[in-house]
Amino acid sequence: VQQLLKRCGAEQVSELAEVLMQEATNLACHSFGNFSVQNLLTSGTQEQRRRVARAIAKDAGSLCRSRAGDGVVAVAMEHAEPEDRLLIAHAILAEPGTLVELAQGRHGHGAALRLLQVLDAHESLQAHMILAEAIGTLRASRYGRIVARHMEESMK
């Protein structure tokens, strides 16, 4: 599926892309399906990227807690349109524990750092406070330590 999305024109794979977009959140948590969703985010049309990003925002909590899903969130936070990145960031902040969970993930820690960049000053402060309250948990995690170090450096 990934190779079809990469090598064929938008019109050739539009029906396939439509099915992937309808099942984006289910596929995002699948160990193989997540790569097709990531490919839509990096190589899809603007409308496809927007629809996938909005689906991610609607189900941010479960995606951030999924090993495969956090990779999809990370790609969305890098490749989605700025307003969609902000929508995803707001969805993550709105669900208690989600940001801390994301910050501990292999791919999620990068998404958590990008989230801090897209928020306005007030929201970024809120996110920093959430992470600061969980600093012990972050330090105990391989990838959480990266986020904890970033926070410590940004406070200097």
Short mmCIF file of N, CA, C and O in Angstrom, two decimals, residues 2-105:
data_model
loop_
_atom_site.label_atom_id
_atom_site.label_comp_id
_atom_site.label_asym_id
_atom_site.label_seq_id
_atom_site.Cartn_x
_atom_site.Cartn_y
_atom_site.Cartn_z
N GLN A 2 1.92 1.23 0.82
CA GLN A 2 2.80 2.40 0.89
C GLN A 2 3.43 2.70 -0.46
O GLN A 2 3.51 3.85 -0.87
N GLN A 3 3.88 1.64 -1.15
CA GLN A 3 4.53 1.84 -2.44
C GLN A 3 3.54 2.38 -3.48
O GLN A 3 3.91 3.20 -4.31
N LEU A 4 2.30 1.92 -3.43
CA LEU A 4 1.28 2.44 -4.33
C LEU A 4 1.07 3.93 -4.09
O LEU A 4 0.99 4.72 -5.03
N LEU A 5 0.98 4.31 -2.81
CA LEU A 5 0.76 5.72 -2.48
C LEU A 5 1.93 6.58 -2.94
O LEU A 5 1.74 7.71 -3.38
N LYS A 6 3.15 6.04 -2.84
CA LYS A 6 4.33 6.81 -3.21
C LYS A 6 4.50 6.93 -4.72
O LYS A 6 4.90 7.96 -5.23
N ARG A 7 4.23 5.84 -5.43
CA ARG A 7 4.59 5.78 -6.85
C ARG A 7 3.48 6.14 -7.83
O ARG A 7 3.75 6.42 -8.98
N CYS A 8 2.25 6.11 -7.38
CA CYS A 8 1.14 6.39 -8.28
C CYS A 8 0.64 7.82 -8.08
O CYS A 8 0.80 8.41 -7.02
N GLY A 9 0.01 8.34 -9.10
CA GLY A 9 -0.55 9.68 -9.03
C GLY A 9 -1.77 9.72 -8.12
O GLY A 9 -2.37 8.70 -7.79
N ALA A 10 -2.12 10.93 -7.71
CA ALA A 10 -3.24 11.12 -6.78
C ALA A 10 -4.54 10.52 -7.31
O ALA A 10 -5.30 9.92 -6.56
N GLU A 11 -4.80 10.68 -8.63
CA GLU A 11 -6.03 10.15 -9.19
C GLU A 11 -6.04 8.63 -9.19
O GLU A 11 -7.08 8.00 -9.01
N GLN A 12 -4.87 8.02 -9.38
CA GLN A 12 -4.78 6.57 -9.44
C GLN A 12 -5.07 5.91 -8.09
O GLN A 12 -5.55 4.79 -8.03
N VAL A 13 -4.75 6.59 -7.01
CA VAL A 13 -4.93 5.97 -5.69
C VAL A 13 -6.00 6.67 -4.85
O VAL A 13 -6.09 6.45 -3.66
N SER A 14 -6.83 7.47 -5.50
CA SER A 14 -7.81 8.24 -4.73
C SER A 14 -8.78 7.35 -3.96
O SER A 14 -9.13 7.66 -2.82
N GLU A 15 -9.22 6.24 -4.56
CA GLU A 15 -10.15 5.36 -3.85
C GLU A 15 -9.46 4.68 -2.68
O GLU A 15 -10.05 4.54 -1.60
N LEU A 16 -8.23 4.25 -2.89
CA LEU A 16 -7.46 3.64 -1.81
C LEU A 16 -7.22 4.65 -0.69
O LEU A 16 -7.40 4.34 0.50
N ALA A 17 -6.84 5.85 -1.05
CA ALA A 17 -6.61 6.91 -0.07
C ALA A 17 -7.89 7.20 0.72
O ALA A 17 -7.83 7.44 1.93
N GLU A 18 -9.03 7.16 0.05
CA GLU A 18 -10.31 7.41 0.72
C GLU A 18 -10.56 6.36 1.80
O GLU A 18 -10.96 6.69 2.92
N VAL A 19 -10.31 5.11 1.49
CA VAL A 19 -10.49 4.03 2.47
C VAL A 19 -9.51 4.22 3.63
O VAL A 19 -9.89 4.09 4.81
N LEU A 20 -8.28 4.56 3.33
CA LEU A 20 -7.28 4.79 4.38
C LEU A 20 -7.68 5.94 5.29
O LEU A 20 -7.51 5.87 6.51
N MET A 21 -8.21 7.00 4.70
CA MET A 21 -8.63 8.15 5.51
C MET A 21 -9.80 7.79 6.42
O MET A 21 -9.87 8.23 7.56
N GLN A 22 -10.74 6.98 5.90
CA GLN A 22 -11.90 6.58 6.71
C GLN A 22 -11.48 5.70 7.88
O GLN A 22 -12.12 5.72 8.93
N GLU A 23 -10.41 4.96 7.72
CA GLU A 23 -9.93 4.04 8.76
C GLU A 23 -8.64 4.53 9.41
O GLU A 23 -7.93 3.76 10.04
N ALA A 24 -8.34 5.81 9.27
CA ALA A 24 -7.04 6.35 9.70
C ALA A 24 -6.72 6.06 11.16
O ALA A 24 -5.62 5.63 11.48
N THR A 25 -7.67 6.28 12.06
CA THR A 25 -7.35 6.08 13.47
C THR A 25 -7.17 4.60 13.82
O THR A 25 -6.31 4.26 14.64
N ASN A 26 -7.93 3.72 13.19
CA ASN A 26 -7.73 2.28 13.42
C ASN A 26 -6.39 1.83 12.86
O ASN A 26 -5.64 1.10 13.51
N LEU A 27 -6.08 2.26 11.65
CA LEU A 27 -4.82 1.88 11.02
C LEU A 27 -3.61 2.49 11.75
O LEU A 27 -2.55 1.88 11.82
N ALA A 28 -3.79 3.66 12.31
CA ALA A 28 -2.68 4.34 12.99
C ALA A 28 -2.17 3.55 14.18
O ALA A 28 -1.00 3.65 14.54
N CYS A 29 -3.02 2.74 14.79
CA CYS A 29 -2.62 1.94 15.94
C CYS A 29 -2.15 0.54 15.55
O CYS A 29 -1.74 -0.24 16.40
N HIS A 30 -2.20 0.23 14.29
CA HIS A 30 -1.79 -1.09 13.80
C HIS A 30 -0.29 -1.08 13.51
O HIS A 30 0.24 -0.12 12.97
N SER A 31 0.38 -2.18 13.83
CA SER A 31 1.84 -2.23 13.68
C SER A 31 2.31 -2.04 12.24
O SER A 31 3.45 -1.60 12.02
N PHE A 32 1.50 -2.36 11.26
CA PHE A 32 1.87 -2.13 9.87
C PHE A 32 1.04 -1.02 9.23
O PHE A 32 1.55 -0.24 8.43
N GLY A 33 -0.23 -0.95 9.58
CA GLY A 33 -1.12 0.04 9.01
C GLY A 33 -0.69 1.47 9.29
O GLY A 33 -0.96 2.38 8.50
N ASN A 34 0.00 1.68 10.41
CA ASN A 34 0.42 3.03 10.75
C ASN A 34 1.33 3.64 9.70
O ASN A 34 1.33 4.84 9.49
N PHE A 35 2.09 2.82 8.99
CA PHE A 35 2.99 3.33 7.98
C PHE A 35 2.23 3.91 6.78
O PHE A 35 2.66 4.88 6.17
N SER A 36 1.08 3.31 6.46
CA SER A 36 0.26 3.85 5.37
C SER A 36 -0.32 5.21 5.75
O SER A 36 -0.39 6.12 4.94
N VAL A 37 -0.73 5.34 7.02
CA VAL A 37 -1.27 6.63 7.49
C VAL A 37 -0.15 7.67 7.50
O VAL A 37 -0.35 8.82 7.07
N GLN A 38 1.03 7.28 7.95
CA GLN A 38 2.17 8.20 7.93
C GLN A 38 2.48 8.64 6.51
O GLN A 38 2.79 9.81 6.26
N ASN A 39 2.38 7.70 5.56
CA ASN A 39 2.64 8.04 4.17
C ASN A 39 1.63 9.03 3.63
O ASN A 39 1.98 9.94 2.87
N LEU A 40 0.37 8.91 4.02
CA LEU A 40 -0.64 9.90 3.62
C LEU A 40 -0.28 11.27 4.17
O LEU A 40 -0.46 12.29 3.50
N LEU A 41 0.25 11.30 5.39
CA LEU A 41 0.62 12.58 6.00
C LEU A 41 1.82 13.22 5.33
O LEU A 41 1.94 14.44 5.29
N THR A 42 2.72 12.42 4.80
CA THR A 42 3.92 12.98 4.17
C THR A 42 3.76 13.18 2.67
O THR A 42 4.36 14.10 2.12
N SER A 43 2.94 12.34 2.01
CA SER A 43 2.88 12.38 0.55
C SER A 43 1.48 12.62 0.00
O SER A 43 1.32 12.72 -1.22
N GLY A 44 0.48 12.68 0.85
CA GLY A 44 -0.89 12.86 0.37
C GLY A 44 -1.14 14.29 -0.09
O GLY A 44 -0.32 15.19 0.10
N THR A 45 -2.30 14.49 -0.66
CA THR A 45 -2.69 15.84 -1.06
C THR A 45 -2.95 16.66 0.20
O THR A 45 -3.09 16.10 1.30
N GLN A 46 -3.07 17.94 0.05
CA GLN A 46 -3.32 18.81 1.20
C GLN A 46 -4.63 18.41 1.89
O GLN A 46 -4.70 18.35 3.11
N GLU A 47 -5.65 18.11 1.11
CA GLU A 47 -6.94 17.71 1.67
C GLU A 47 -6.82 16.38 2.42
O GLU A 47 -7.41 16.21 3.48
N GLN A 48 -6.07 15.42 1.86
CA GLN A 48 -5.87 14.14 2.54
C GLN A 48 -5.13 14.33 3.86
O GLN A 48 -5.52 13.76 4.88
N ARG A 49 -4.08 15.13 3.83
CA ARG A 49 -3.32 15.40 5.06
C ARG A 49 -4.21 16.07 6.11
O ARG A 49 -4.16 15.72 7.29
N ARG A 50 -5.04 16.99 5.66
CA ARG A 50 -5.94 17.70 6.58
C ARG A 50 -6.95 16.73 7.21
O ARG A 50 -7.18 16.76 8.41
N ARG A 51 -7.54 15.87 6.41
CA ARG A 51 -8.53 14.92 6.94
C ARG A 51 -7.90 13.94 7.92
O ARG A 51 -8.48 13.64 8.96
N VAL A 52 -6.72 13.47 7.61
CA VAL A 52 -6.04 12.54 8.51
C VAL A 52 -5.66 13.26 9.81
O VAL A 52 -5.86 12.74 10.90
N ALA A 53 -5.15 14.46 9.71
CA ALA A 53 -4.77 15.23 10.90
C ALA A 53 -5.98 15.48 11.80
O ALA A 53 -5.89 15.37 13.03
N ARG A 54 -7.10 15.77 11.20
CA ARG A 54 -8.31 16.02 12.01
C ARG A 54 -8.83 14.73 12.66
O ARG A 54 -9.33 14.76 13.77
N ALA A 55 -8.66 13.62 11.97
CA ALA A 55 -9.02 12.33 12.57
C ALA A 55 -8.10 12.03 13.76
O ALA A 55 -8.54 11.53 14.79
N ILE A 56 -6.83 12.37 13.61
CA ILE A 56 -5.87 12.17 14.69
C ILE A 56 -6.26 13.04 15.89
O ILE A 56 -6.25 12.57 17.04
N ALA A 57 -6.63 14.26 15.64
CA ALA A 57 -7.03 15.16 16.73
C ALA A 57 -8.25 14.61 17.47
O ALA A 57 -8.32 14.72 18.70
N LYS A 58 -9.18 14.02 16.76
CA LYS A 58 -10.39 13.49 17.40
C LYS A 58 -10.09 12.30 18.32
O LYS A 58 -10.82 12.05 19.27
N ASP A 59 -9.03 11.55 18.00
CA ASP A 59 -8.70 10.36 18.78
C ASP A 59 -7.28 10.43 19.35
O ASP A 59 -6.61 9.42 19.49
N ALA A 60 -6.86 11.63 19.69
CA ALA A 60 -5.48 11.85 20.13
C ALA A 60 -5.11 11.01 21.35
O ALA A 60 -4.00 10.48 21.43
N GLY A 61 -6.01 10.88 22.29
CA GLY A 61 -5.71 10.14 23.52
C GLY A 61 -5.27 8.72 23.26
O GLY A 61 -4.22 8.29 23.73
N SER A 62 -6.06 7.98 22.52
CA SER A 62 -5.70 6.58 22.27
C SER A 62 -4.49 6.46 21.35
O SER A 62 -3.67 5.55 21.51
N LEU A 63 -4.34 7.37 20.41
CA LEU A 63 -3.18 7.32 19.53
C LEU A 63 -1.88 7.59 20.28
O LEU A 63 -0.86 6.95 20.04
N CYS A 64 -1.92 8.55 21.19
CA CYS A 64 -0.72 8.88 21.96
C CYS A 64 -0.31 7.76 22.90
O CYS A 64 0.85 7.68 23.30
N ARG A 65 -1.25 6.92 23.26
CA ARG A 65 -0.97 5.81 24.17
C ARG A 65 -0.60 4.52 23.42
O ARG A 65 -0.30 3.50 24.05
N SER A 66 -0.61 4.57 22.13
CA SER A 66 -0.32 3.40 21.31
C SER A 66 1.11 3.49 20.78
O SER A 66 1.56 4.55 20.34
N ARG A 67 1.81 2.38 20.81
CA ARG A 67 3.19 2.35 20.32
C ARG A 67 3.26 2.76 18.85
O ARG A 67 4.14 3.51 18.46
N ALA A 68 2.35 2.26 18.05
CA ALA A 68 2.32 2.62 16.63
C ALA A 68 1.69 4.00 16.45
O ALA A 68 2.14 4.80 15.62
N GLY A 69 0.68 4.29 17.23
CA GLY A 69 -0.04 5.56 17.09
C GLY A 69 0.79 6.77 17.41
O GLY A 69 0.64 7.82 16.78
N ASP A 70 1.73 6.65 18.36
CA ASP A 70 2.53 7.83 18.68
C ASP A 70 3.45 8.22 17.52
O ASP A 70 3.77 9.38 17.33
N GLY A 71 3.81 7.24 16.69
CA GLY A 71 4.59 7.55 15.50
C GLY A 71 3.78 8.34 14.49
O GLY A 71 4.29 9.26 13.84
N VAL A 72 2.51 8.01 14.38
CA VAL A 72 1.62 8.74 13.48
C VAL A 72 1.42 10.17 13.98
O VAL A 72 1.47 11.13 13.22
N VAL A 73 1.25 10.32 15.29
CA VAL A 73 1.11 11.65 15.87
C VAL A 73 2.38 12.46 15.62
O VAL A 73 2.32 13.65 15.26
N ALA A 74 3.54 11.83 15.76
CA ALA A 74 4.81 12.52 15.52
C ALA A 74 4.91 13.02 14.08
O ALA A 74 5.31 14.16 13.83
N VAL A 75 4.53 12.17 13.13
CA VAL A 75 4.58 12.57 11.72
C VAL A 75 3.57 13.69 11.46
O VAL A 75 3.87 14.65 10.74
N ALA A 76 2.41 13.60 12.06
CA ALA A 76 1.40 14.66 11.89
C ALA A 76 1.91 15.99 12.45
O ALA A 76 1.70 17.04 11.83
N MET A 77 2.58 15.95 13.59
CA MET A 77 3.10 17.18 14.19
C MET A 77 4.23 17.79 13.37
O MET A 77 4.57 18.95 13.53
N GLU A 78 4.78 17.01 12.46
CA GLU A 78 5.84 17.52 11.59
C GLU A 78 5.33 17.93 10.21
O GLU A 78 5.79 18.92 9.65
N HIS A 79 4.35 17.20 9.68
CA HIS A 79 3.95 17.41 8.28
C HIS A 79 2.57 18.02 8.07
O HIS A 79 2.26 18.43 6.96
N ALA A 80 1.76 18.06 9.09
CA ALA A 80 0.41 18.63 8.92
C ALA A 80 0.50 20.15 8.79
O ALA A 80 1.52 20.76 9.12
N GLU A 81 -0.56 20.73 8.31
CA GLU A 81 -0.63 22.19 8.21
C GLU A 81 -0.58 22.79 9.62
O GLU A 81 -1.01 22.15 10.58
N PRO A 82 -0.04 24.00 9.76
CA PRO A 82 0.10 24.61 11.09
C PRO A 82 -1.20 24.61 11.91
O PRO A 82 -1.18 24.30 13.11
N GLU A 83 -2.32 24.92 11.28
CA GLU A 83 -3.57 24.95 12.05
C GLU A 83 -3.99 23.55 12.50
O GLU A 83 -4.60 23.39 13.56
N ASP A 84 -3.64 22.52 11.72
CA ASP A 84 -3.95 21.15 12.11
C ASP A 84 -3.01 20.67 13.22
O ASP A 84 -3.43 19.93 14.11
N ARG A 85 -1.77 21.11 13.19
CA ARG A 85 -0.84 20.79 14.29
C ARG A 85 -1.37 21.37 15.59
O ARG A 85 -1.32 20.73 16.63
N LEU A 86 -1.87 22.58 15.52
CA LEU A 86 -2.41 23.24 16.70
C LEU A 86 -3.66 22.51 17.20
O LEU A 86 -3.84 22.32 18.41
N LEU A 87 -4.49 22.05 16.29
CA LEU A 87 -5.68 21.29 16.65
C LEU A 87 -5.29 20.00 17.38
O LEU A 87 -5.88 19.65 18.41
N ILE A 88 -4.29 19.32 16.88
CA ILE A 88 -3.80 18.09 17.52
C ILE A 88 -3.21 18.42 18.89
O ILE A 88 -3.48 17.73 19.88
N ALA A 89 -2.43 19.48 18.97
CA ALA A 89 -1.83 19.88 20.24
C ALA A 89 -2.90 20.18 21.28
O ALA A 89 -2.80 19.75 22.44
N HIS A 90 -3.94 20.89 20.89
CA HIS A 90 -5.03 21.21 21.81
C HIS A 90 -5.74 19.93 22.28
O HIS A 90 -6.11 19.82 23.46
N ALA A 91 -5.93 18.99 21.36
CA ALA A 91 -6.58 17.73 21.72
C ALA A 91 -5.74 16.94 22.72
O ALA A 91 -6.27 16.34 23.66
N ILE A 92 -4.44 16.97 22.55
CA ILE A 92 -3.54 16.26 23.47
C ILE A 92 -3.58 16.92 24.85
O ILE A 92 -3.67 16.23 25.87
N LEU A 93 -3.55 18.23 24.89
CA LEU A 93 -3.60 18.94 26.17
C LEU A 93 -4.93 18.76 26.89
O LEU A 93 -4.99 18.78 28.12
N ALA A 94 -5.99 18.59 26.13
CA ALA A 94 -7.32 18.50 26.72
C ALA A 94 -7.57 17.18 27.46
O ALA A 94 -8.44 17.11 28.31
N GLU A 95 -6.79 16.15 27.14
CA GLU A 95 -6.99 14.86 27.77
C GLU A 95 -5.93 14.62 28.83
O GLU A 95 -4.75 14.51 28.51
N PRO A 96 -6.33 14.56 30.10
CA PRO A 96 -5.35 14.39 31.18
C PRO A 96 -4.45 13.17 30.98
O PRO A 96 -4.92 12.10 30.60
N GLY A 97 -3.17 13.37 31.19
CA GLY A 97 -2.20 12.28 31.10
C GLY A 97 -1.68 12.01 29.71
O GLY A 97 -0.66 11.32 29.56
N THR A 98 -2.32 12.53 28.70
CA THR A 98 -1.94 12.21 27.33
C THR A 98 -0.57 12.78 26.96
O THR A 98 0.25 12.09 26.36
N LEU A 99 -0.31 14.02 27.34
CA LEU A 99 0.98 14.63 27.00
C LEU A 99 2.12 13.88 27.67
O LEU A 99 3.15 13.62 27.03
N VAL A 100 1.96 13.51 28.92
CA VAL A 100 3.02 12.79 29.64
C VAL A 100 3.24 11.42 29.00
O VAL A 100 4.38 10.99 28.81
N GLU A 101 2.17 10.75 28.64
CA GLU A 101 2.26 9.45 27.98
C GLU A 101 3.00 9.59 26.64
O GLU A 101 3.89 8.81 26.32
N LEU A 102 2.63 10.59 25.88
CA LEU A 102 3.26 10.84 24.58
C LEU A 102 4.75 11.12 24.75
O LEU A 102 5.58 10.61 24.00
N ALA A 103 5.09 11.91 25.75
CA ALA A 103 6.48 12.32 25.98
C ALA A 103 7.39 11.14 26.31
O ALA A 103 8.61 11.24 26.17
N GLN A 104 6.82 10.02 26.71
CA GLN A 104 7.61 8.85 27.07
C GLN A 104 7.79 7.87 25.92
O GLN A 104 8.51 6.89 26.05
N GLY A 105 7.17 8.15 24.79
CA GLY A 105 7.19 7.21 23.67
C GLY A 105 8.40 7.38 22.78
O GLY A 105 8.99 8.45 22.67
#
